[in-house]
Amino acid sequence: MEAAARRRQQPGAAGAQPGASFLQARHSPIKADEAYHTAPFHLDLWFYFTLQNWVLDFGRPIAMLVFPLQWFPLNKPSVGDYFHMAYNVITPFLLLKLLERSPRTLPRAIIYISIITFIMGASIHLVGDSVNHRLLFSGYQHHLSVRENPIIKNLKPETLIDSFELLYYYDEYLGHSMWYLVTEGQIFILFIFTFFAMLALVLHQKRRRLFLDSNGLFLFYSFALTLSLVALWVAWLWNDPVLRKKYPGVIYVPEPWAFYTLHVSGAH
């Protein structure tokens, strides 16, 4: 009976060993590293992200200045506005596709709220940015505050100035803060906090012998490159007295439009 009992136990013990090996392999740091490093690089999504960001976002104001004003009257959307509309549709779509390919996904509720927040913020930014950019053709100077602008400070009644300040707030602060994908002066604190949170997570995971895959490295190096470019931009304009007056305080990241109206459009 003891021999029979031992024979009955042997298959069970043999069957348990592959399961234990699987669990060991699954939780082994070496195996985890191999899994992370063999993850495919999403070249198509990152290419579309980069292309649409440079063309539809950074290219918006350039296109608005290049195309003749007769084609896009001031009381109609500009070509830059159409770029922005496309950006507001394509970007959340690419984000969703990127999340679909992620081996680890967030809860659906968080994903939905994040995408909705981004679309809402980008739409607020679309309206505010459209009006602020069109004001350029009326003599608005972005290197000055709203109340200091020659075309604004003499408005009557004075409550109209409050409305323009509200428009500027929606454009440059609220619209950017709701998950905008590019760093600017108004959201630099949010950007730098996100970057250092990523850095802390990377260092913490490295101690556990868990490393970023190619997609994570691409995103991390993109943030690092952006931070380096912002640092160069700030260093170049560090002693500009006019921009210093508009952007007082410790966080000094001048807007490109402020630089344009101060140093480029005035020169022409």
PDB file of C-alpha atoms in Angstrom:
ATOM      1  CA  MET A   1       0.000   0.000   0.000  1.00  0.00           C
ATOM      2  CA  GLU A   2       2.846   2.341   0.803  1.00  0.00           C
ATOM      3  CA  ALA A   3       4.399   1.614  -2.606  1.00  0.00           C
ATOM      4  CA  ALA A   4       1.048   2.246  -4.299  1.00  0.00           C
ATOM      5  CA  ALA A   5       0.656   5.466  -2.373  1.00  0.00           C
ATOM      6  CA  ARG A   6       4.124   6.521  -3.479  1.00  0.00           C
ATOM      7  CA  ARG A   7       3.244   5.665  -7.085  1.00  0.00           C
ATOM      8  CA  ARG A   8       0.052   7.761  -6.818  1.00  0.00           C
ATOM      9  CA  GLN A   9       2.007  10.685  -5.401  1.00  0.00           C
ATOM     10  CA  GLN A  10       4.758  10.625  -8.043  1.00  0.00           C
ATOM     11  CA  PRO A  11       2.645  11.849 -10.989  1.00  0.00           C
ATOM     12  CA  GLY A  12       1.364  14.699  -8.875  1.00  0.00           C
ATOM     13  CA  ALA A  13       4.846  15.708  -7.841  1.00  0.00           C
ATOM     14  CA  ALA A  14       6.076  15.485 -11.423  1.00  0.00           C
ATOM     15  CA  GLY A  15       3.112  17.566 -12.611  1.00  0.00           C
ATOM     16  CA  ALA A  16       3.752  20.225  -9.985  1.00  0.00           C
ATOM     17  CA  GLN A  17       7.340  20.742 -11.046  1.00  0.00           C
ATOM     18  CA  PRO A  18       6.595  22.350 -14.468  1.00  0.00           C
ATOM     19  CA  GLY A  19       4.156  24.706 -12.732  1.00  0.00           C
ATOM     20  CA  ALA A  20       6.788  25.725 -10.218  1.00  0.00           C
ATOM     21  CA  SER A  21       9.328  26.183 -13.019  1.00  0.00           C
ATOM     22  CA  PHE A  22       6.848  28.384 -14.888  1.00  0.00           C
ATOM     23  CA  LEU A  23       6.311  30.555 -11.823  1.00  0.00           C
ATOM     24  CA  GLN A  24      10.049  30.859 -11.267  1.00  0.00           C
ATOM     25  CA  ALA A  25      10.627  31.781 -14.895  1.00  0.00           C
ATOM     26  CA  ARG A  26       7.770  34.244 -14.840  1.00  0.00           C
ATOM     27  CA  HIS A  27       9.072  36.087 -11.805  1.00  0.00           C
ATOM     28  CA  SER A  28      12.766  35.774 -12.625  1.00  0.00           C
ATOM     29  CA  PRO A  29      14.417  39.150 -13.208  1.00  0.00           C
ATOM     30  CA  ILE A  30      16.422  37.770 -16.126  1.00  0.00           C
ATOM     31  CA  LYS A  31      13.351  36.450 -17.890  1.00  0.00           C
ATOM     32  CA  ALA A  32      11.526  39.709 -17.224  1.00  0.00           C
ATOM     33  CA  ASP A  33      14.407  41.675 -18.752  1.00  0.00           C
ATOM     34  CA  GLU A  34      14.389  39.459 -21.825  1.00  0.00           C
ATOM     35  CA  ALA A  35      10.645  39.970 -22.228  1.00  0.00           C
ATOM     36  CA  TYR A  36      10.990  43.728 -21.987  1.00  0.00           C
ATOM     37  CA  HIS A  37      13.886  43.975 -24.431  1.00  0.00           C
ATOM     38  CA  THR A  38      12.163  41.795 -27.035  1.00  0.00           C
ATOM     39  CA  ALA A  39       9.041  43.978 -27.115  1.00  0.00           C
ATOM     40  CA  PRO A  40       8.572  45.378 -30.654  1.00  0.00           C
ATOM     41  CA  PHE A  41       9.271  49.032 -31.286  1.00  0.00           C
ATOM     42  CA  HIS A  42       6.101  50.759 -32.500  1.00  0.00           C
ATOM     43  CA  LEU A  43       7.804  52.646 -35.308  1.00  0.00           C
ATOM     44  CA  ASP A  44       4.551  53.469 -37.097  1.00  0.00           C
ATOM     45  CA  LEU A  45       2.876  55.071 -34.081  1.00  0.00           C
ATOM     46  CA  TRP A  46       5.945  57.019 -32.957  1.00  0.00           C
ATOM     47  CA  PHE A  47       6.491  58.223 -36.538  1.00  0.00           C
ATOM     48  CA  TYR A  48       2.891  59.437 -36.796  1.00  0.00           C
ATOM     49  CA  PHE A  49       3.146  61.037 -33.356  1.00  0.00           C
ATOM     50  CA  THR A  50       6.292  62.923 -34.341  1.00  0.00           C
ATOM     51  CA  LEU A  51       5.006  63.903 -37.784  1.00  0.00           C
ATOM     52  CA  GLN A  52       1.647  65.201 -36.644  1.00  0.00           C
ATOM     53  CA  ASN A  53       3.230  67.021 -33.711  1.00  0.00           C
ATOM     54  CA  TRP A  54       5.711  68.896 -35.898  1.00  0.00           C
ATOM     55  CA  VAL A  55       3.283  69.561 -38.749  1.00  0.00           C
ATOM     56  CA  LEU A  56      -0.059  70.061 -37.030  1.00  0.00           C
ATOM     57  CA  ASP A  57       1.132  71.655 -33.792  1.00  0.00           C
ATOM     58  CA  PHE A  58       4.429  73.450 -34.398  1.00  0.00           C
ATOM     59  CA  GLY A  59       3.496  74.097 -38.015  1.00  0.00           C
ATOM     60  CA  ARG A  60       0.180  75.778 -37.194  1.00  0.00           C
ATOM     61  CA  PRO A  61       1.410  79.342 -36.622  1.00  0.00           C
ATOM     62  CA  ILE A  62       3.852  79.105 -39.530  1.00  0.00           C
ATOM     63  CA  ALA A  63       1.092  78.017 -41.912  1.00  0.00           C
ATOM     64  CA  MET A  64      -1.142  80.803 -40.620  1.00  0.00           C
ATOM     65  CA  LEU A  65       1.528  83.402 -41.450  1.00  0.00           C
ATOM     66  CA  VAL A  66       2.454  81.896 -44.823  1.00  0.00           C
ATOM     67  CA  PHE A  67      -1.005  81.506 -46.383  1.00  0.00           C
ATOM     68  CA  PRO A  68      -2.564  84.737 -47.721  1.00  0.00           C
ATOM     69  CA  LEU A  69      -5.038  86.413 -45.396  1.00  0.00           C
ATOM     70  CA  GLN A  70      -7.513  86.711 -48.274  1.00  0.00           C
ATOM     71  CA  TRP A  71      -7.908  82.940 -48.309  1.00  0.00           C
ATOM     72  CA  PHE A  72      -8.802  82.809 -44.622  1.00  0.00           C
ATOM     73  CA  PRO A  73     -10.589  86.015 -43.510  1.00  0.00           C
ATOM     74  CA  LEU A  74     -10.302  87.096 -39.892  1.00  0.00           C
ATOM     75  CA  ASN A  75     -13.919  86.151 -39.162  1.00  0.00           C
ATOM     76  CA  LYS A  76     -13.328  82.582 -40.384  1.00  0.00           C
ATOM     77  CA  PRO A  77     -11.041  79.775 -39.149  1.00  0.00           C
ATOM     78  CA  SER A  78      -7.442  80.080 -40.321  1.00  0.00           C
ATOM     79  CA  VAL A  79      -5.411  77.293 -41.900  1.00  0.00           C
ATOM     80  CA  GLY A  80      -3.761  76.887 -38.487  1.00  0.00           C
ATOM     81  CA  ASP A  81      -7.177  76.241 -36.950  1.00  0.00           C
ATOM     82  CA  TYR A  82      -7.787  73.402 -39.382  1.00  0.00           C
ATOM     83  CA  PHE A  83      -4.385  71.999 -38.433  1.00  0.00           C
ATOM     84  CA  HIS A  84      -5.452  72.185 -34.794  1.00  0.00           C
ATOM     85  CA  MET A  85      -8.754  70.425 -35.526  1.00  0.00           C
ATOM     86  CA  ALA A  86      -6.874  67.578 -37.168  1.00  0.00           C
ATOM     87  CA  TYR A  87      -4.473  67.440 -34.195  1.00  0.00           C
ATOM     88  CA  ASN A  88      -7.409  67.163 -31.773  1.00  0.00           C
ATOM     89  CA  VAL A  89      -8.707  64.107 -33.652  1.00  0.00           C
ATOM     90  CA  ILE A  90      -5.481  62.326 -34.605  1.00  0.00           C
ATOM     91  CA  THR A  91      -3.663  62.630 -31.272  1.00  0.00           C
ATOM     92  CA  PRO A  92      -6.248  60.869 -29.056  1.00  0.00           C
ATOM     93  CA  PHE A  93      -6.612  58.191 -31.743  1.00  0.00           C
ATOM     94  CA  LEU A  94      -2.854  57.532 -31.694  1.00  0.00           C
ATOM     95  CA  LEU A  95      -2.874  57.486 -27.899  1.00  0.00           C
ATOM     96  CA  LEU A  96      -5.598  54.855 -27.888  1.00  0.00           C
ATOM     97  CA  LYS A  97      -3.716  52.749 -30.458  1.00  0.00           C
ATOM     98  CA  LEU A  98      -0.570  52.998 -28.325  1.00  0.00           C
ATOM     99  CA  LEU A  99      -2.484  51.865 -25.238  1.00  0.00           C
ATOM    100  CA  GLU A 100      -3.942  48.954 -27.194  1.00  0.00           C
ATOM    101  CA  ARG A 101      -0.434  47.650 -27.873  1.00  0.00           C
ATOM    102  CA  SER A 102       0.763  48.108 -24.319  1.00  0.00           C
ATOM    103  CA  PRO A 103       1.291  44.809 -22.420  1.00  0.00           C
ATOM    104  CA  ARG A 104       0.029  46.501 -19.278  1.00  0.00           C
ATOM    105  CA  THR A 105      -2.977  48.780 -19.490  1.00  0.00           C
ATOM    106  CA  LEU A 106      -4.611  51.103 -17.020  1.00  0.00           C
ATOM    107  CA  PRO A 107      -8.220  50.615 -15.887  1.00  0.00           C
ATOM    108  CA  ARG A 108     -10.687  51.596 -18.582  1.00  0.00           C
ATOM    109  CA  ALA A 109     -12.187  54.366 -16.451  1.00  0.00           C
ATOM    110  CA  ILE A 110      -8.796  56.107 -16.125  1.00  0.00           C
ATOM    111  CA  ILE A 111      -8.157  55.778 -19.863  1.00  0.00           C
ATOM    112  CA  TYR A 112     -11.562  57.240 -20.757  1.00  0.00           C
ATOM    113  CA  ILE A 113     -11.225  60.141 -18.319  1.00  0.00           C
ATOM    114  CA  SER A 114      -7.691  60.916 -19.535  1.00  0.00           C
ATOM    115  CA  ILE A 115      -8.653  60.943 -23.214  1.00  0.00           C
ATOM    116  CA  ILE A 116     -11.787  63.018 -22.555  1.00  0.00           C
ATOM    117  CA  THR A 117      -9.748  65.489 -20.502  1.00  0.00           C
ATOM    118  CA  PHE A 118      -7.163  65.785 -23.264  1.00  0.00           C
ATOM    119  CA  ILE A 119      -9.811  66.404 -25.941  1.00  0.00           C
ATOM    120  CA  MET A 120     -11.553  68.990 -23.778  1.00  0.00           C
ATOM    121  CA  GLY A 121      -8.281  70.818 -23.053  1.00  0.00           C
ATOM    122  CA  ALA A 122      -7.173  70.708 -26.695  1.00  0.00           C
ATOM    123  CA  SER A 123     -10.563  72.080 -27.788  1.00  0.00           C
ATOM    124  CA  ILE A 124     -10.343  74.943 -25.274  1.00  0.00           C
ATOM    125  CA  HIS A 125      -6.843  75.654 -26.572  1.00  0.00           C
ATOM    126  CA  LEU A 126      -8.108  75.606 -30.171  1.00  0.00           C
ATOM    127  CA  VAL A 127     -10.584  78.425 -29.581  1.00  0.00           C
ATOM    128  CA  GLY A 128      -8.299  80.557 -27.430  1.00  0.00           C
ATOM    129  CA  ASP A 129      -5.288  80.079 -29.678  1.00  0.00           C
ATOM    130  CA  SER A 130      -7.319  80.915 -32.775  1.00  0.00           C
ATOM    131  CA  VAL A 131      -8.456  84.283 -31.426  1.00  0.00           C
ATOM    132  CA  ASN A 132      -5.070  85.181 -29.942  1.00  0.00           C
ATOM    133  CA  HIS A 133      -3.251  84.396 -33.180  1.00  0.00           C
ATOM    134  CA  ARG A 134      -5.732  86.357 -35.277  1.00  0.00           C
ATOM    135  CA  LEU A 135      -5.217  89.366 -33.005  1.00  0.00           C
ATOM    136  CA  LEU A 136      -1.695  89.573 -34.425  1.00  0.00           C
ATOM    137  CA  PHE A 137      -3.124  91.051 -37.618  1.00  0.00           C
ATOM    138  CA  SER A 138      -4.722  93.803 -35.536  1.00  0.00           C
ATOM    139  CA  GLY A 139      -1.462  94.771 -33.859  1.00  0.00           C
ATOM    140  CA  TYR A 140      -1.599  92.607 -30.729  1.00  0.00           C
ATOM    141  CA  GLN A 141       1.850  92.180 -29.162  1.00  0.00           C
ATOM    142  CA  HIS A 142       2.384  88.869 -27.398  1.00  0.00           C
ATOM    143  CA  HIS A 143       5.474  90.055 -25.547  1.00  0.00           C
ATOM    144  CA  LEU A 144       3.249  92.398 -23.542  1.00  0.00           C
ATOM    145  CA  SER A 145       0.599  91.468 -21.030  1.00  0.00           C
ATOM    146  CA  VAL A 146      -3.047  91.713 -22.047  1.00  0.00           C
ATOM    147  CA  ARG A 147      -3.622  94.997 -20.219  1.00  0.00           C
ATOM    148  CA  GLU A 148      -0.422  96.566 -21.589  1.00  0.00           C
ATOM    149  CA  ASN A 149      -1.280  95.909 -25.239  1.00  0.00           C
ATOM    150  CA  PRO A 150      -1.973  99.109 -27.176  1.00  0.00           C
ATOM    151  CA  ILE A 151      -5.062  97.682 -28.892  1.00  0.00           C
ATOM    152  CA  ILE A 152      -6.501  96.401 -25.587  1.00  0.00           C
ATOM    153  CA  LYS A 153      -5.767  98.967 -22.868  1.00  0.00           C
ATOM    154  CA  ASN A 154      -8.059 101.661 -24.282  1.00  0.00           C
ATOM    155  CA  LEU A 155     -11.100  99.422 -24.759  1.00  0.00           C
ATOM    156  CA  LYS A 156     -14.389 100.684 -23.376  1.00  0.00           C
ATOM    157  CA  PRO A 157     -16.009  99.523 -21.210  1.00  0.00           C
ATOM    158  CA  GLU A 158     -12.998  98.281 -19.250  1.00  0.00           C
ATOM    159  CA  THR A 159     -14.766  95.009 -18.496  1.00  0.00           C
ATOM    160  CA  LEU A 160     -13.901  93.985 -22.076  1.00  0.00           C
ATOM    161  CA  ILE A 161     -10.270  93.774 -20.955  1.00  0.00           C
ATOM    162  CA  ASP A 162     -11.306  91.212 -18.354  1.00  0.00           C
ATOM    163  CA  SER A 163     -12.854  89.154 -21.138  1.00  0.00           C
ATOM    164  CA  PHE A 164      -9.595  89.171 -23.107  1.00  0.00           C
ATOM    165  CA  GLU A 165      -7.684  88.165 -19.977  1.00  0.00           C
ATOM    166  CA  LEU A 166     -10.124  85.281 -19.533  1.00  0.00           C
ATOM    167  CA  LEU A 167      -9.502  84.275 -23.143  1.00  0.00           C
ATOM    168  CA  TYR A 168      -5.737  84.335 -22.535  1.00  0.00           C
ATOM    169  CA  TYR A 169      -6.184  82.217 -19.408  1.00  0.00           C
ATOM    170  CA  TYR A 170      -8.220  79.605 -21.299  1.00  0.00           C
ATOM    171  CA  ASP A 171      -5.654  79.521 -24.098  1.00  0.00           C
ATOM    172  CA  GLU A 172      -2.331  79.579 -22.293  1.00  0.00           C
ATOM    173  CA  TYR A 173      -3.089  78.039 -18.897  1.00  0.00           C
ATOM    174  CA  LEU A 174      -6.223  75.921 -18.667  1.00  0.00           C
ATOM    175  CA  GLY A 175      -6.027  74.556 -22.210  1.00  0.00           C
ATOM    176  CA  HIS A 176      -2.350  73.636 -21.825  1.00  0.00           C
ATOM    177  CA  SER A 177      -2.709  72.143 -18.362  1.00  0.00           C
ATOM    178  CA  MET A 178      -5.392  69.621 -19.385  1.00  0.00           C
ATOM    179  CA  TRP A 179      -2.862  67.073 -20.649  1.00  0.00           C
ATOM    180  CA  TYR A 180      -1.302  69.012 -23.475  1.00  0.00           C
ATOM    181  CA  LEU A 181       1.539  67.089 -25.134  1.00  0.00           C
ATOM    182  CA  VAL A 182       4.070  69.892 -25.572  1.00  0.00           C
ATOM    183  CA  THR A 183       5.907  71.794 -22.860  1.00  0.00           C
ATOM    184  CA  GLU A 184       5.482  75.560 -22.748  1.00  0.00           C
ATOM    185  CA  GLY A 185       6.184  78.114 -20.082  1.00  0.00           C
ATOM    186  CA  GLN A 186       2.735  77.900 -18.524  1.00  0.00           C
ATOM    187  CA  ILE A 187       2.958  74.143 -17.919  1.00  0.00           C
ATOM    188  CA  PHE A 188       6.689  73.769 -17.382  1.00  0.00           C
ATOM    189  CA  ILE A 189       6.174  72.774 -13.734  1.00  0.00           C
ATOM    190  CA  LEU A 190       3.817  69.981 -14.818  1.00  0.00           C
ATOM    191  CA  PHE A 191       6.300  68.869 -17.471  1.00  0.00           C
ATOM    192  CA  ILE A 192       9.327  68.838 -15.152  1.00  0.00           C
ATOM    193  CA  PHE A 193       7.359  67.003 -12.462  1.00  0.00           C
ATOM    194  CA  THR A 194       6.353  64.330 -14.989  1.00  0.00           C
ATOM    195  CA  PHE A 195       9.929  63.973 -16.228  1.00  0.00           C
ATOM    196  CA  PHE A 196      11.438  63.513 -12.773  1.00  0.00           C
ATOM    197  CA  ALA A 197       8.643  61.125 -11.805  1.00  0.00           C
ATOM    198  CA  MET A 198       9.575  59.052 -14.864  1.00  0.00           C
ATOM    199  CA  LEU A 199      13.260  59.255 -13.921  1.00  0.00           C
ATOM    200  CA  ALA A 200      12.550  58.110 -10.360  1.00  0.00           C
ATOM    201  CA  LEU A 201      10.464  55.201 -11.636  1.00  0.00           C
ATOM    202  CA  VAL A 202      13.186  54.151 -14.079  1.00  0.00           C
ATOM    203  CA  LEU A 203      15.856  54.185 -11.362  1.00  0.00           C
ATOM    204  CA  HIS A 204      13.609  52.288  -8.953  1.00  0.00           C
ATOM    205  CA  GLN A 205      12.822  49.613 -11.533  1.00  0.00           C
ATOM    206  CA  LYS A 206      16.487  49.356 -12.462  1.00  0.00           C
ATOM    207  CA  ARG A 207      17.286  48.276  -8.908  1.00  0.00           C
ATOM    208  CA  ARG A 208      14.865  45.394  -9.401  1.00  0.00           C
ATOM    209  CA  ARG A 209      16.613  44.571 -12.685  1.00  0.00           C
ATOM    210  CA  LEU A 210      13.626  45.716 -14.704  1.00  0.00           C
ATOM    211  CA  PHE A 211      14.475  47.899 -17.682  1.00  0.00           C
ATOM    212  CA  LEU A 212      12.568  49.983 -20.211  1.00  0.00           C
ATOM    213  CA  ASP A 213      11.866  48.446 -23.579  1.00  0.00           C
ATOM    214  CA  SER A 214      12.587  50.336 -26.800  1.00  0.00           C
ATOM    215  CA  ASN A 215       9.278  52.216 -26.629  1.00  0.00           C
ATOM    216  CA  GLY A 216       9.855  53.340 -23.057  1.00  0.00           C
ATOM    217  CA  LEU A 217      13.397  54.430 -23.917  1.00  0.00           C
ATOM    218  CA  PHE A 218      12.136  56.430 -26.894  1.00  0.00           C
ATOM    219  CA  LEU A 219       9.594  58.252 -24.723  1.00  0.00           C
ATOM    220  CA  PHE A 220      12.096  58.869 -21.922  1.00  0.00           C
ATOM    221  CA  TYR A 221      14.787  60.190 -24.290  1.00  0.00           C
ATOM    222  CA  SER A 222      12.175  62.395 -25.988  1.00  0.00           C
ATOM    223  CA  PHE A 223      11.403  64.013 -22.637  1.00  0.00           C
ATOM    224  CA  ALA A 224      15.129  64.411 -21.925  1.00  0.00           C
ATOM    225  CA  LEU A 225      15.752  66.008 -25.336  1.00  0.00           C
ATOM    226  CA  THR A 226      12.816  68.367 -24.833  1.00  0.00           C
ATOM    227  CA  LEU A 227      14.174  69.420 -21.452  1.00  0.00           C
ATOM    228  CA  SER A 228      17.584  70.085 -23.005  1.00  0.00           C
ATOM    229  CA  LEU A 229      16.084  72.220 -25.795  1.00  0.00           C
ATOM    230  CA  VAL A 230      14.002  74.200 -23.296  1.00  0.00           C
ATOM    231  CA  ALA A 231      17.149  74.805 -21.226  1.00  0.00           C
ATOM    232  CA  LEU A 232      18.950  76.161 -24.315  1.00  0.00           C
ATOM    233  CA  TRP A 233      15.962  78.369 -25.163  1.00  0.00           C
ATOM    234  CA  VAL A 234      15.882  79.804 -21.639  1.00  0.00           C
ATOM    235  CA  ALA A 235      19.648  80.344 -21.565  1.00  0.00           C
ATOM    236  CA  TRP A 236      19.516  82.212 -24.878  1.00  0.00           C
ATOM    237  CA  LEU A 237      16.810  84.620 -23.664  1.00  0.00           C
ATOM    238  CA  TRP A 238      17.886  84.749 -20.026  1.00  0.00           C
ATOM    239  CA  ASN A 239      18.868  88.436 -20.033  1.00  0.00           C
ATOM    240  CA  ASP A 240      16.059  89.764 -22.239  1.00  0.00           C
ATOM    241  CA  PRO A 241      14.587  92.652 -20.175  1.00  0.00           C
ATOM    242  CA  VAL A 242      11.220  92.801 -21.973  1.00  0.00           C
ATOM    243  CA  LEU A 243      10.512  89.083 -21.721  1.00  0.00           C
ATOM    244  CA  ARG A 244      11.764  89.081 -18.145  1.00  0.00           C
ATOM    245  CA  LYS A 245       9.123  91.665 -17.338  1.00  0.00           C
ATOM    246  CA  LYS A 246       6.321  89.561 -18.828  1.00  0.00           C
ATOM    247  CA  TYR A 247       7.542  86.309 -17.246  1.00  0.00           C
ATOM    248  CA  PRO A 248       8.686  87.241 -13.722  1.00  0.00           C
ATOM    249  CA  GLY A 249       9.521  84.710 -11.052  1.00  0.00           C
ATOM    250  CA  VAL A 250      11.665  81.614 -10.838  1.00  0.00           C
ATOM    251  CA  ILE A 251      10.032  79.747 -13.742  1.00  0.00           C
ATOM    252  CA  TYR A 252      11.132  81.663 -16.838  1.00  0.00           C
ATOM    253  CA  VAL A 253      10.207  80.010 -20.129  1.00  0.00           C
ATOM    254  CA  PRO A 254       9.276  82.641 -22.760  1.00  0.00           C
ATOM    255  CA  GLU A 255       6.636  81.774 -25.330  1.00  0.00           C
ATOM    256  CA  PRO A 256       7.720  81.579 -28.978  1.00  0.00           C
ATOM    257  CA  TRP A 257       4.947  84.015 -29.957  1.00  0.00           C
ATOM    258  CA  ALA A 258       6.278  86.574 -27.480  1.00  0.00           C
ATOM    259  CA  PHE A 259       9.727  86.243 -29.052  1.00  0.00           C
ATOM    260  CA  TYR A 260       8.185  86.580 -32.527  1.00  0.00           C
ATOM    261  CA  THR A 261       6.277  89.810 -31.874  1.00  0.00           C
ATOM    262  CA  LEU A 262       9.237  91.312 -29.995  1.00  0.00           C
ATOM    263  CA  HIS A 263      12.204  90.404 -32.188  1.00  0.00           C
ATOM    264  CA  VAL A 264      10.908  89.124 -35.548  1.00  0.00           C
ATOM    265  CA  SER A 265       7.764  90.957 -36.634  1.00  0.00           C
ATOM    266  CA  GLY A 266       9.088  94.277 -35.318  1.00  0.00           C
ATOM    267  CA  ALA A 267      12.240  93.886 -37.400  1.00  0.00           C
ATOM    268  CA  HIS A 268      10.171  93.605 -40.557  1.00  0.00           C
TER     269      HIS A 268
END
